[in-house]
């Protein structure tokens, strides 16, 4: 257990993660990506480091660390193999929702196993008919005595194949207006009749992560698994959890962009054209300057959102800004890194090719960037006191 000041604890665990990535992750990242292998051995090492319970309070078996440390960990892992953040990404949304909205009995029942990684969690939110319009989801949960009967399908679920417990949003009131007031959040545990894992989804990037469909057909969960044991609160619970999800997505984007930049500047100093390193050509220097500036701006936005979350502030605006800017920066930087590498950046011998394929995930995940722009604008209009 880490016993130190917050700054010391952050330094200790981030250094430990950085060394883990250098020693164990980077040498196998290309192989895992190419073969789309879920690296269970690396995931086990992450469990040993406590990474499944980064922000879970110590009293429930977690590390009890802050969101600044949380973001740092996601950035460091993403520099080596962004996919390895998958097992702990939406897992942390489940632990967040339980920590902040669960009853004491629910915390005692679920959090210790989740924090230790004995059980892996996920977020069952997106559906085949849509993801951004959360209030219109179609999965239902009908109360039947001391149980809820769940019917519906969830799509693009990380940890879907190997996860054990999921934070599932379902409609408990079909007549509620506005619609989001009819949504409730449940902890659903794999097993039993009516819960089926569907097909594995073959992806452009973010490979080595089990991403699946989940099907529910008259699947029964006990009323004790309704988060907070109050219906109609699910939308707010999940949206609050997604604030932290957007911080982790932004941190992933910063990590991938930094890795791409590191590769580009190294290559630019080694590759010669016209008798000099290409780093001496002004066109390359201009790219490198813009890349570095954008990465640092993205990093500052990300850690600003994390620091405000640590203070207990509402950060839907800040996390949305960080996610939007960092993910767009990541896409731009990985493309520029590929262009600096030329043909060598387009072949799988170079990690830059993988960075470029991984980058779009952050533009789509935890709400598309078009939705982020709408959310940011609406929050600015509702909060005229907000100072840029």
mmCIF file of C-alpha atoms in Angstrom:
data_model
loop_
_atom_site.group_PDB
_atom_site.id
_atom_site.type_symbol
_atom_site.label_atom_id
_atom_site.label_comp_id
_atom_site.label_asym_id
_atom_site.label_seq_id
_atom_site.Cartn_x
_atom_site.Cartn_y
_atom_site.Cartn_z
ATOM 1 C CA UNK A 1 0.000 0.000 0.000
ATOM 2 C CA UNK A 2 1.328 3.459 -0.868
ATOM 3 C CA UNK A 3 1.804 5.628 2.239
ATOM 4 C CA UNK A 4 3.156 9.011 1.200
ATOM 5 C CA UNK A 5 2.105 12.555 0.388
ATOM 6 C CA UNK A 6 -0.054 12.847 -2.736
ATOM 7 C CA UNK A 7 2.906 14.188 -4.709
ATOM 8 C CA UNK A 8 5.208 11.398 -3.527
ATOM 9 C CA UNK A 9 2.570 8.765 -4.198
ATOM 10 C CA UNK A 10 2.029 10.133 -7.695
ATOM 11 C CA UNK A 11 5.748 10.095 -8.443
ATOM 12 C CA UNK A 12 6.172 6.564 -7.100
ATOM 13 C CA UNK A 13 3.371 4.953 -9.039
ATOM 14 C CA UNK A 14 3.930 6.910 -12.271
ATOM 15 C CA UNK A 15 7.604 5.924 -12.228
ATOM 16 C CA UNK A 16 6.585 2.318 -11.595
ATOM 17 C CA UNK A 17 4.150 2.401 -14.523
ATOM 18 C CA UNK A 18 6.716 4.072 -16.786
ATOM 19 C CA UNK A 19 9.250 1.329 -16.041
ATOM 20 C CA UNK A 20 6.593 -1.352 -16.568
ATOM 21 C CA UNK A 21 5.785 0.112 -19.981
ATOM 22 C CA UNK A 22 9.454 0.340 -20.972
ATOM 23 C CA UNK A 23 10.372 -3.136 -19.752
ATOM 24 C CA UNK A 24 7.268 -5.235 -20.420
ATOM 25 C CA UNK A 25 4.946 -3.427 -22.817
ATOM 26 C CA UNK A 26 6.952 -1.722 -25.551
ATOM 27 C CA UNK A 27 8.812 -4.888 -26.652
ATOM 28 C CA UNK A 28 5.551 -6.741 -27.382
ATOM 29 C CA UNK A 29 3.203 -3.917 -28.442
ATOM 30 C CA UNK A 30 3.625 -4.425 -32.195
ATOM 31 C CA UNK A 31 2.965 -8.167 -31.915
ATOM 32 C CA UNK A 32 -0.097 -7.698 -29.717
ATOM 33 C CA UNK A 33 -1.488 -5.133 -32.142
ATOM 34 C CA UNK A 34 -0.824 -7.212 -35.254
ATOM 35 C CA UNK A 35 -2.342 -10.412 -33.860
ATOM 36 C CA UNK A 36 -5.113 -8.632 -31.893
ATOM 37 C CA UNK A 37 -4.080 -10.457 -28.708
ATOM 38 C CA UNK A 38 -5.541 -9.584 -25.312
ATOM 39 C CA UNK A 39 -2.391 -9.558 -23.117
ATOM 40 C CA UNK A 40 -3.600 -11.339 -19.990
ATOM 41 C CA UNK A 41 -0.066 -11.526 -18.562
ATOM 42 C CA UNK A 42 0.331 -7.748 -18.731
ATOM 43 C CA UNK A 43 -3.142 -7.259 -17.293
ATOM 44 C CA UNK A 44 -2.160 -9.477 -14.356
ATOM 45 C CA UNK A 45 0.855 -7.248 -13.721
ATOM 46 C CA UNK A 46 -1.418 -4.215 -13.780
ATOM 47 C CA UNK A 47 -3.546 -5.890 -11.126
ATOM 48 C CA UNK A 48 -0.456 -6.396 -8.980
ATOM 49 C CA UNK A 49 0.344 -2.686 -9.273
ATOM 50 C CA UNK A 50 -3.163 -1.780 -8.114
ATOM 51 C CA UNK A 51 -4.150 -0.131 -11.391
ATOM 52 C CA UNK A 52 -7.691 -1.502 -11.273
ATOM 53 C CA UNK A 53 -8.315 0.565 -8.170
ATOM 54 C CA UNK A 54 -6.413 3.797 -8.808
ATOM 55 C CA UNK A 55 -9.098 6.110 -7.418
ATOM 56 C CA UNK A 56 -11.041 3.603 -5.301
ATOM 57 C CA UNK A 57 -10.790 4.636 -1.619
ATOM 58 C CA UNK A 58 -8.301 2.668 0.446
ATOM 59 C CA UNK A 59 -11.062 1.487 2.782
ATOM 60 C CA UNK A 60 -12.464 -0.544 -0.125
ATOM 61 C CA UNK A 61 -9.105 -1.929 -1.210
ATOM 62 C CA UNK A 62 -8.054 0.702 -3.736
ATOM 63 C CA UNK A 63 -5.053 3.010 -3.941
ATOM 64 C CA UNK A 64 -7.151 6.080 -3.170
ATOM 65 C CA UNK A 65 -5.161 8.294 -5.542
ATOM 66 C CA UNK A 66 -6.290 11.493 -7.239
ATOM 67 C CA UNK A 67 -7.346 12.148 -10.820
ATOM 68 C CA UNK A 68 -4.112 13.923 -11.644
ATOM 69 C CA UNK A 69 -2.313 10.651 -10.926
ATOM 70 C CA UNK A 70 -5.062 8.791 -12.792
ATOM 71 C CA UNK A 71 -4.404 10.899 -15.899
ATOM 72 C CA UNK A 72 -0.635 10.459 -15.584
ATOM 73 C CA UNK A 73 -0.998 6.675 -15.500
ATOM 74 C CA UNK A 74 -3.181 6.636 -18.607
ATOM 75 C CA UNK A 75 -0.736 8.888 -20.437
ATOM 76 C CA UNK A 76 2.262 6.698 -19.591
ATOM 77 C CA UNK A 77 0.581 3.441 -20.619
ATOM 78 C CA UNK A 78 -0.636 5.007 -23.866
ATOM 79 C CA UNK A 79 2.896 5.971 -24.846
ATOM 80 C CA UNK A 80 3.733 2.273 -24.993
ATOM 81 C CA UNK A 81 0.498 0.595 -26.100
ATOM 82 C CA UNK A 82 -2.709 2.566 -25.829
ATOM 83 C CA UNK A 83 -4.830 -0.587 -25.985
ATOM 84 C CA UNK A 84 -3.531 -1.598 -22.569
ATOM 85 C CA UNK A 85 -5.567 1.226 -21.047
ATOM 86 C CA UNK A 86 -8.694 -0.603 -22.262
ATOM 87 C CA UNK A 87 -9.003 -3.067 -19.371
ATOM 88 C CA UNK A 88 -8.865 -0.250 -16.790
ATOM 89 C CA UNK A 89 -10.695 2.498 -18.711
ATOM 90 C CA UNK A 90 -14.417 1.820 -18.469
ATOM 91 C CA UNK A 91 -13.644 -0.360 -15.436
ATOM 92 C CA UNK A 92 -12.948 2.904 -13.627
ATOM 93 C CA UNK A 93 -16.285 4.372 -14.663
ATOM 94 C CA UNK A 94 -17.971 1.475 -12.863
ATOM 95 C CA UNK A 95 -15.837 1.949 -9.745
ATOM 96 C CA UNK A 96 -16.487 5.709 -9.875
ATOM 97 C CA UNK A 97 -20.250 5.271 -10.082
ATOM 98 C CA UNK A 98 -20.221 2.799 -7.192
ATOM 99 C CA UNK A 99 -17.917 4.961 -5.069
ATOM 100 C CA UNK A 100 -19.988 8.113 -5.517
ATOM 101 C CA UNK A 101 -23.535 6.794 -5.865
ATOM 102 C CA UNK A 102 -23.638 3.248 -4.536
ATOM 103 C CA UNK A 103 -25.063 2.311 -1.164
ATOM 104 C CA UNK A 104 -22.632 1.266 1.532
ATOM 105 C CA UNK A 105 -23.710 -2.336 1.021
ATOM 106 C CA UNK A 106 -22.998 -2.061 -2.715
ATOM 107 C CA UNK A 107 -19.579 -0.552 -2.077
ATOM 108 C CA UNK A 108 -18.681 -3.333 0.337
ATOM 109 C CA UNK A 109 -19.991 -5.989 -2.033
ATOM 110 C CA UNK A 110 -18.427 -4.842 -5.311
ATOM 111 C CA UNK A 111 -15.492 -2.494 -4.806
ATOM 112 C CA UNK A 112 -12.889 -4.765 -3.134
ATOM 113 C CA UNK A 113 -12.956 -7.313 -5.972
ATOM 114 C CA UNK A 114 -12.995 -4.586 -8.622
ATOM 115 C CA UNK A 115 -10.156 -2.637 -7.003
ATOM 116 C CA UNK A 116 -7.991 -5.752 -6.819
ATOM 117 C CA UNK A 117 -8.762 -6.721 -10.403
ATOM 118 C CA UNK A 118 -10.260 -10.017 -9.297
ATOM 119 C CA UNK A 119 -13.249 -8.825 -11.287
ATOM 120 C CA UNK A 120 -13.082 -6.617 -14.355
ATOM 121 C CA UNK A 121 -15.720 -4.013 -14.993
ATOM 122 C CA UNK A 122 -17.103 -2.220 -17.998
ATOM 123 C CA UNK A 123 -19.691 0.308 -19.135
ATOM 124 C CA UNK A 124 -22.731 -1.040 -21.003
ATOM 125 C CA UNK A 125 -24.069 2.191 -22.470
ATOM 126 C CA UNK A 126 -23.901 2.394 -26.281
ATOM 127 C CA UNK A 127 -26.532 0.533 -28.316
ATOM 128 C CA UNK A 128 -26.711 -0.559 -31.971
ATOM 129 C CA UNK A 129 -29.187 2.221 -32.734
ATOM 130 C CA UNK A 130 -26.974 4.946 -31.291
ATOM 131 C CA UNK A 131 -24.629 6.099 -28.584
ATOM 132 C CA UNK A 132 -24.491 9.886 -28.362
ATOM 133 C CA UNK A 133 -28.232 10.311 -27.728
ATOM 134 C CA UNK A 134 -28.083 8.499 -24.399
ATOM 135 C CA UNK A 135 -31.552 9.573 -23.310
ATOM 136 C CA UNK A 136 -33.079 7.669 -26.242
ATOM 137 C CA UNK A 137 -31.593 4.271 -25.392
ATOM 138 C CA UNK A 138 -33.910 1.295 -25.790
ATOM 139 C CA UNK A 139 -32.690 -1.286 -23.257
ATOM 140 C CA UNK A 140 -35.372 -1.797 -20.613
ATOM 141 C CA UNK A 141 -35.394 -2.952 -17.010
ATOM 142 C CA UNK A 142 -38.843 -3.919 -15.717
ATOM 143 C CA UNK A 143 -39.323 -4.570 -12.031
ATOM 144 C CA UNK A 144 -40.728 -7.988 -11.163
ATOM 145 C CA UNK A 145 -40.930 -8.506 -7.428
ATOM 146 C CA UNK A 146 -37.417 -8.415 -5.986
ATOM 147 C CA UNK A 147 -35.771 -8.454 -9.408
ATOM 148 C CA UNK A 148 -35.463 -6.385 -12.565
ATOM 149 C CA UNK A 149 -35.867 -8.066 -15.952
ATOM 150 C CA UNK A 150 -33.480 -6.598 -18.520
ATOM 151 C CA UNK A 151 -33.936 -6.744 -22.291
ATOM 152 C CA UNK A 152 -31.791 -5.090 -24.937
ATOM 153 C CA UNK A 153 -28.451 -5.043 -26.720
ATOM 154 C CA UNK A 154 -25.328 -3.039 -25.972
ATOM 155 C CA UNK A 155 -22.654 -2.330 -28.581
ATOM 156 C CA UNK A 156 -18.900 -1.583 -28.633
ATOM 157 C CA UNK A 157 -18.420 -2.767 -25.058
ATOM 158 C CA UNK A 158 -14.802 -2.797 -23.892
ATOM 159 C CA UNK A 159 -14.051 -5.723 -21.561
ATOM 160 C CA UNK A 160 -17.127 -7.378 -23.029
ATOM 161 C CA UNK A 161 -15.533 -10.792 -23.444
ATOM 162 C CA UNK A 162 -13.410 -10.971 -20.305
ATOM 163 C CA UNK A 163 -15.232 -8.558 -18.018
ATOM 164 C CA UNK A 164 -17.317 -9.745 -15.081
ATOM 165 C CA UNK A 165 -19.442 -6.767 -14.006
ATOM 166 C CA UNK A 166 -20.905 -3.924 -16.020
ATOM 167 C CA UNK A 167 -22.403 -0.545 -15.272
ATOM 168 C CA UNK A 168 -25.560 -0.828 -17.367
ATOM 169 C CA UNK A 169 -27.940 2.013 -18.141
ATOM 170 C CA UNK A 170 -31.517 0.929 -18.851
ATOM 171 C CA UNK A 171 -34.985 2.427 -19.029
ATOM 172 C CA UNK A 172 -37.116 1.765 -15.958
ATOM 173 C CA UNK A 173 -39.844 4.292 -16.819
ATOM 174 C CA UNK A 174 -41.092 4.450 -20.407
ATOM 175 C CA UNK A 175 -43.335 7.463 -19.761
ATOM 176 C CA UNK A 176 -40.878 9.773 -17.999
ATOM 177 C CA UNK A 177 -40.419 13.274 -19.404
ATOM 178 C CA UNK A 178 -37.816 14.342 -20.126
ATOM 179 C CA UNK A 179 -36.725 10.875 -21.205
ATOM 180 C CA UNK A 180 -33.470 10.816 -19.268
ATOM 181 C CA UNK A 181 -35.424 10.832 -16.003
ATOM 182 C CA UNK A 182 -36.619 7.328 -16.828
ATOM 183 C CA UNK A 183 -33.107 5.854 -16.880
ATOM 184 C CA UNK A 184 -31.557 3.831 -14.076
ATOM 185 C CA UNK A 185 -28.109 2.376 -13.535
ATOM 186 C CA UNK A 186 -27.486 -1.255 -12.589
ATOM 187 C CA UNK A 187 -24.495 -3.402 -11.792
ATOM 188 C CA UNK A 188 -25.011 -6.476 -13.954
ATOM 189 C CA UNK A 189 -22.840 -9.515 -13.372
ATOM 190 C CA UNK A 190 -22.040 -11.981 -16.096
ATOM 191 C CA UNK A 191 -23.585 -15.411 -15.749
ATOM 192 C CA UNK A 192 -27.031 -16.888 -15.580
ATOM 193 C CA UNK A 193 -29.660 -17.273 -18.286
ATOM 194 C CA UNK A 194 -30.354 -14.331 -20.542
ATOM 195 C CA UNK A 195 -26.888 -12.701 -20.601
ATOM 196 C CA UNK A 196 -24.971 -13.468 -23.783
ATOM 197 C CA UNK A 197 -21.722 -12.059 -25.122
ATOM 198 C CA UNK A 198 -22.085 -11.570 -28.860
ATOM 199 C CA UNK A 199 -19.503 -11.189 -31.589
ATOM 200 C CA UNK A 200 -16.036 -9.766 -31.118
ATOM 201 C CA UNK A 201 -15.600 -6.607 -33.172
ATOM 202 C CA UNK A 202 -12.578 -6.371 -35.477
ATOM 203 C CA UNK A 203 -11.265 -2.809 -35.243
ATOM 204 C CA UNK A 204 -9.016 -0.465 -37.217
ATOM 205 C CA UNK A 205 -6.956 0.296 -34.125
ATOM 206 C CA UNK A 206 -7.253 -0.206 -30.368
ATOM 207 C CA UNK A 207 -6.440 -3.842 -31.035
ATOM 208 C CA UNK A 208 -5.774 -6.312 -28.258
ATOM 209 C CA UNK A 209 -8.893 -5.148 -26.408
ATOM 210 C CA UNK A 210 -11.994 -7.331 -26.202
ATOM 211 C CA UNK A 211 -14.726 -5.183 -27.737
ATOM 212 C CA UNK A 212 -18.062 -6.957 -28.073
ATOM 213 C CA UNK A 213 -21.818 -6.858 -28.250
ATOM 214 C CA UNK A 214 -23.748 -7.748 -25.093
ATOM 215 C CA UNK A 215 -27.245 -9.231 -25.406
ATOM 216 C CA UNK A 216 -29.827 -9.307 -22.626
ATOM 217 C CA UNK A 217 -32.971 -11.396 -22.992
ATOM 218 C CA UNK A 218 -35.138 -11.568 -19.874
ATOM 219 C CA UNK A 219 -31.958 -11.323 -17.809
ATOM 220 C CA UNK A 220 -32.735 -10.949 -14.122
ATOM 221 C CA UNK A 221 -30.795 -8.860 -11.630
ATOM 222 C CA UNK A 222 -31.694 -8.379 -7.967
ATOM 223 C CA UNK A 223 -33.111 -5.041 -6.875
ATOM 224 C CA UNK A 224 -30.007 -4.695 -4.692
ATOM 225 C CA UNK A 225 -28.008 -4.110 -7.894
ATOM 226 C CA UNK A 226 -29.830 -0.875 -8.726
ATOM 227 C CA UNK A 227 -27.138 1.727 -8.047
ATOM 228 C CA UNK A 228 -28.156 3.771 -5.037
ATOM 229 C CA UNK A 229 -31.369 1.713 -4.909
ATOM 230 C CA UNK A 230 -33.301 4.654 -6.413
ATOM 231 C CA UNK A 231 -34.795 4.598 -9.911
ATOM 232 C CA UNK A 232 -34.429 7.476 -12.355
ATOM 233 C CA UNK A 233 -30.959 8.582 -11.248
ATOM 234 C CA UNK A 234 -28.948 6.625 -13.809
ATOM 235 C CA UNK A 235 -28.431 9.342 -16.398
ATOM 236 C CA UNK A 236 -26.796 11.724 -13.953
ATOM 237 C CA UNK A 237 -24.734 8.940 -12.406
ATOM 238 C CA UNK A 238 -23.312 7.806 -15.736
ATOM 239 C CA UNK A 239 -22.766 11.348 -17.041
ATOM 240 C CA UNK A 240 -20.763 12.139 -13.926
ATOM 241 C CA UNK A 241 -18.728 8.997 -14.503
ATOM 242 C CA UNK A 242 -18.122 10.028 -18.103
ATOM 243 C CA UNK A 243 -16.409 13.194 -16.872
ATOM 244 C CA UNK A 244 -13.629 10.951 -15.601
ATOM 245 C CA UNK A 245 -13.860 8.863 -18.769
ATOM 246 C CA UNK A 246 -13.167 11.949 -20.869
ATOM 247 C CA UNK A 247 -10.172 12.787 -18.706
ATOM 248 C CA UNK A 248 -8.773 9.317 -19.345
ATOM 249 C CA UNK A 249 -9.490 9.576 -23.080
ATOM 250 C CA UNK A 250 -7.710 12.941 -23.203
ATOM 251 C CA UNK A 251 -4.751 11.471 -21.313
ATOM 252 C CA UNK A 252 -4.608 8.541 -23.735
ATOM 253 C CA UNK A 253 -4.553 10.997 -26.639
ATOM 254 C CA UNK A 254 -1.717 12.965 -25.056
ATOM 255 C CA UNK A 255 0.253 9.757 -24.540
ATOM 256 C CA UNK A 256 -0.166 8.536 -28.117
ATOM 257 C CA UNK A 257 0.629 11.991 -29.515
ATOM 258 C CA UNK A 258 3.751 12.228 -27.358
ATOM 259 C CA UNK A 259 4.924 8.809 -28.513
ATOM 260 C CA UNK A 260 4.393 9.812 -32.146
ATOM 261 C CA UNK A 261 6.277 13.064 -31.621
ATOM 262 C CA UNK A 262 9.160 11.275 -29.911
ATOM 263 C CA UNK A 263 9.437 8.906 -32.861
ATOM 264 C CA UNK A 264 9.242 11.769 -35.365
ATOM 265 C CA UNK A 265 11.907 13.973 -33.809
ATOM 266 C CA UNK A 266 14.263 11.017 -33.410
ATOM 267 C CA UNK A 267 13.769 9.978 -37.026
ATOM 268 C CA UNK A 268 14.179 13.556 -38.251
ATOM 269 C CA UNK A 269 17.637 13.694 -36.703
ATOM 270 C CA UNK A 270 18.682 10.346 -38.193
ATOM 271 C CA UNK A 271 17.243 10.525 -41.704
ATOM 272 C CA UNK A 272 19.386 12.435 -44.210
ATOM 273 C CA UNK A 273 18.333 14.087 -47.452
ATOM 274 C CA UNK A 274 20.421 16.383 -49.603
ATOM 275 C CA UNK A 275 23.380 15.734 -47.351
ATOM 276 C CA UNK A 276 21.840 16.863 -44.045
ATOM 277 C CA UNK A 277 19.404 15.459 -41.443
ATOM 278 C CA UNK A 278 15.838 16.294 -42.414
ATOM 279 C CA UNK A 279 15.533 18.004 -39.015
ATOM 280 C CA UNK A 280 17.602 20.823 -40.516
ATOM 281 C CA UNK A 281 14.977 21.513 -43.164
ATOM 282 C CA UNK A 282 12.677 24.361 -42.209
ATOM 283 C CA UNK A 283 9.541 22.494 -43.317
ATOM 284 C CA UNK A 284 10.257 19.723 -40.805
ATOM 285 C CA UNK A 285 11.147 22.192 -38.058
ATOM 286 C CA UNK A 286 7.828 23.986 -38.497
ATOM 287 C CA UNK A 287 5.971 20.692 -38.128
ATOM 288 C CA UNK A 288 7.921 19.718 -35.021
ATOM 289 C CA UNK A 289 7.268 23.091 -33.398
ATOM 290 C CA UNK A 290 3.530 22.881 -34.018
ATOM 291 C CA UNK A 291 3.371 19.267 -32.859
ATOM 292 C CA UNK A 292 5.158 19.985 -29.573
ATOM 293 C CA UNK A 293 3.076 23.090 -28.863
ATOM 294 C CA UNK A 294 -0.226 21.320 -29.473
ATOM 295 C CA UNK A 295 0.770 18.346 -27.319
ATOM 296 C CA UNK A 296 1.690 20.593 -24.416
ATOM 297 C CA UNK A 297 -1.566 22.536 -24.749
ATOM 298 C CA UNK A 298 -3.518 19.266 -24.775
ATOM 299 C CA UNK A 299 -1.639 18.052 -21.723
ATOM 300 C CA UNK A 300 -2.365 21.249 -19.798
ATOM 301 C CA UNK A 301 -6.076 21.063 -20.631
ATOM 302 C CA UNK A 302 -6.141 17.443 -19.480
ATOM 303 C CA UNK A 303 -4.411 18.063 -16.171
ATOM 304 C CA UNK A 304 -6.475 21.185 -15.547
ATOM 305 C CA UNK A 305 -9.631 19.070 -15.797
ATOM 306 C CA UNK A 306 -8.093 16.423 -13.531
ATOM 307 C CA UNK A 307 -7.020 18.997 -10.927
ATOM 308 C CA UNK A 308 -10.493 20.534 -10.844
ATOM 309 C CA UNK A 309 -12.015 17.069 -10.458
ATOM 310 C CA UNK A 310 -9.674 16.528 -7.517
ATOM 311 C CA UNK A 311 -11.042 19.719 -5.948
ATOM 312 C CA UNK A 312 -14.542 18.339 -6.245
ATOM 313 C CA UNK A 313 -15.592 20.688 -9.034
ATOM 314 C CA UNK A 314 -18.017 19.827 -11.777
ATOM 315 C CA UNK A 315 -15.851 19.268 -14.868
ATOM 316 C CA UNK A 316 -18.180 18.338 -17.714
ATOM 317 C CA UNK A 317 -17.035 21.470 -19.539
ATOM 318 C CA UNK A 318 -13.330 21.082 -18.771
ATOM 319 C CA UNK A 319 -13.187 17.354 -19.461
ATOM 320 C CA UNK A 320 -15.075 17.897 -22.714
ATOM 321 C CA UNK A 321 -12.614 20.581 -23.797
ATOM 322 C CA UNK A 322 -9.660 18.380 -22.888
ATOM 323 C CA UNK A 323 -11.070 15.367 -24.709
ATOM 324 C CA UNK A 324 -11.947 17.417 -27.793
ATOM 325 C CA UNK A 325 -8.628 19.209 -28.126
ATOM 326 C CA UNK A 326 -6.374 16.335 -27.098
ATOM 327 C CA UNK A 327 -7.999 13.847 -29.463
ATOM 328 C CA UNK A 328 -7.903 16.204 -32.443
ATOM 329 C CA UNK A 329 -4.290 17.006 -31.590
ATOM 330 C CA UNK A 330 -3.490 13.302 -31.445
ATOM 331 C CA UNK A 331 -4.958 12.744 -34.899
ATOM 332 C CA UNK A 332 -3.006 15.680 -36.339
ATOM 333 C CA UNK A 333 0.274 14.795 -34.640
ATOM 334 C CA UNK A 334 0.178 11.131 -35.635
ATOM 335 C CA UNK A 335 -0.458 12.118 -39.248
ATOM 336 C CA UNK A 336 2.408 14.613 -39.172
ATOM 337 C CA UNK A 337 4.665 11.986 -37.596
ATOM 338 C CA UNK A 338 3.804 9.637 -40.451
ATOM 339 C CA UNK A 339 4.552 12.349 -43.012
ATOM 340 C CA UNK A 340 7.917 13.062 -41.412
ATOM 341 C CA UNK A 341 8.731 9.351 -41.640
ATOM 342 C CA UNK A 342 7.586 9.198 -45.267
ATOM 343 C CA UNK A 343 7.189 5.649 -46.539
ATOM 344 C CA UNK A 344 8.699 4.244 -43.363
ATOM 345 C CA UNK A 345 5.786 5.674 -41.405
ATOM 346 C CA UNK A 346 3.296 3.764 -43.530
ATOM 347 C CA UNK A 347 4.610 0.266 -42.883
ATOM 348 C CA UNK A 348 3.989 -1.861 -39.834
ATOM 349 C CA UNK A 349 7.674 -1.985 -38.944
ATOM 350 C CA UNK A 350 7.191 1.529 -37.582
ATOM 351 C CA UNK A 351 5.079 2.192 -34.454
ATOM 352 C CA UNK A 352 3.940 5.442 -36.074
ATOM 353 C CA UNK A 353 1.580 3.431 -38.267
ATOM 354 C CA UNK A 354 -0.065 2.019 -35.121
ATOM 355 C CA UNK A 355 -0.307 5.432 -33.467
ATOM 356 C CA UNK A 356 -2.108 6.732 -36.545
ATOM 357 C CA UNK A 357 -4.655 3.889 -36.419
ATOM 358 C CA UNK A 358 -5.179 4.254 -32.681
ATOM 359 C CA UNK A 359 -5.816 8.001 -32.777
ATOM 360 C CA UNK A 360 -9.423 7.947 -34.116
ATOM 361 C CA UNK A 361 -10.621 6.022 -31.058
ATOM 362 C CA UNK A 362 -10.159 9.117 -28.905
ATOM 363 C CA UNK A 363 -12.181 11.214 -31.357
ATOM 364 C CA UNK A 364 -15.102 8.777 -31.079
ATOM 365 C CA UNK A 365 -14.842 7.334 -27.563
ATOM 366 C CA UNK A 366 -16.771 8.725 -24.567
ATOM 367 C CA UNK A 367 -18.835 10.904 -26.906
ATOM 368 C CA UNK A 368 -17.905 11.965 -30.429
ATOM 369 C CA UNK A 369 -16.092 15.257 -30.831
ATOM 370 C CA UNK A 370 -19.086 16.758 -32.582
ATOM 371 C CA UNK A 371 -21.129 15.994 -29.471
ATOM 372 C CA UNK A 372 -18.313 17.433 -27.328
ATOM 373 C CA UNK A 373 -18.562 20.702 -29.239
ATOM 374 C CA UNK A 374 -22.302 20.858 -28.608
ATOM 375 C CA UNK A 375 -21.882 20.060 -24.913
ATOM 376 C CA UNK A 376 -19.168 22.681 -24.509
ATOM 377 C CA UNK A 377 -21.240 25.360 -26.229
ATOM 378 C CA UNK A 378 -24.354 24.549 -24.219
ATOM 379 C CA UNK A 379 -22.435 24.663 -20.950
ATOM 380 C CA UNK A 380 -20.899 28.013 -21.863
ATOM 381 C CA UNK A 381 -24.344 29.414 -22.611
ATOM 382 C CA UNK A 382 -25.730 28.074 -19.325
ATOM 383 C CA UNK A 383 -22.761 29.231 -17.256
ATOM 384 C CA UNK A 384 -22.081 32.841 -18.240
ATOM 385 C CA UNK A 385 -19.859 33.201 -15.176
ATOM 386 C CA UNK A 386 -17.341 30.738 -16.613
ATOM 387 C CA UNK A 387 -14.033 32.428 -17.333
ATOM 388 C CA UNK A 388 -11.866 31.228 -20.213
#
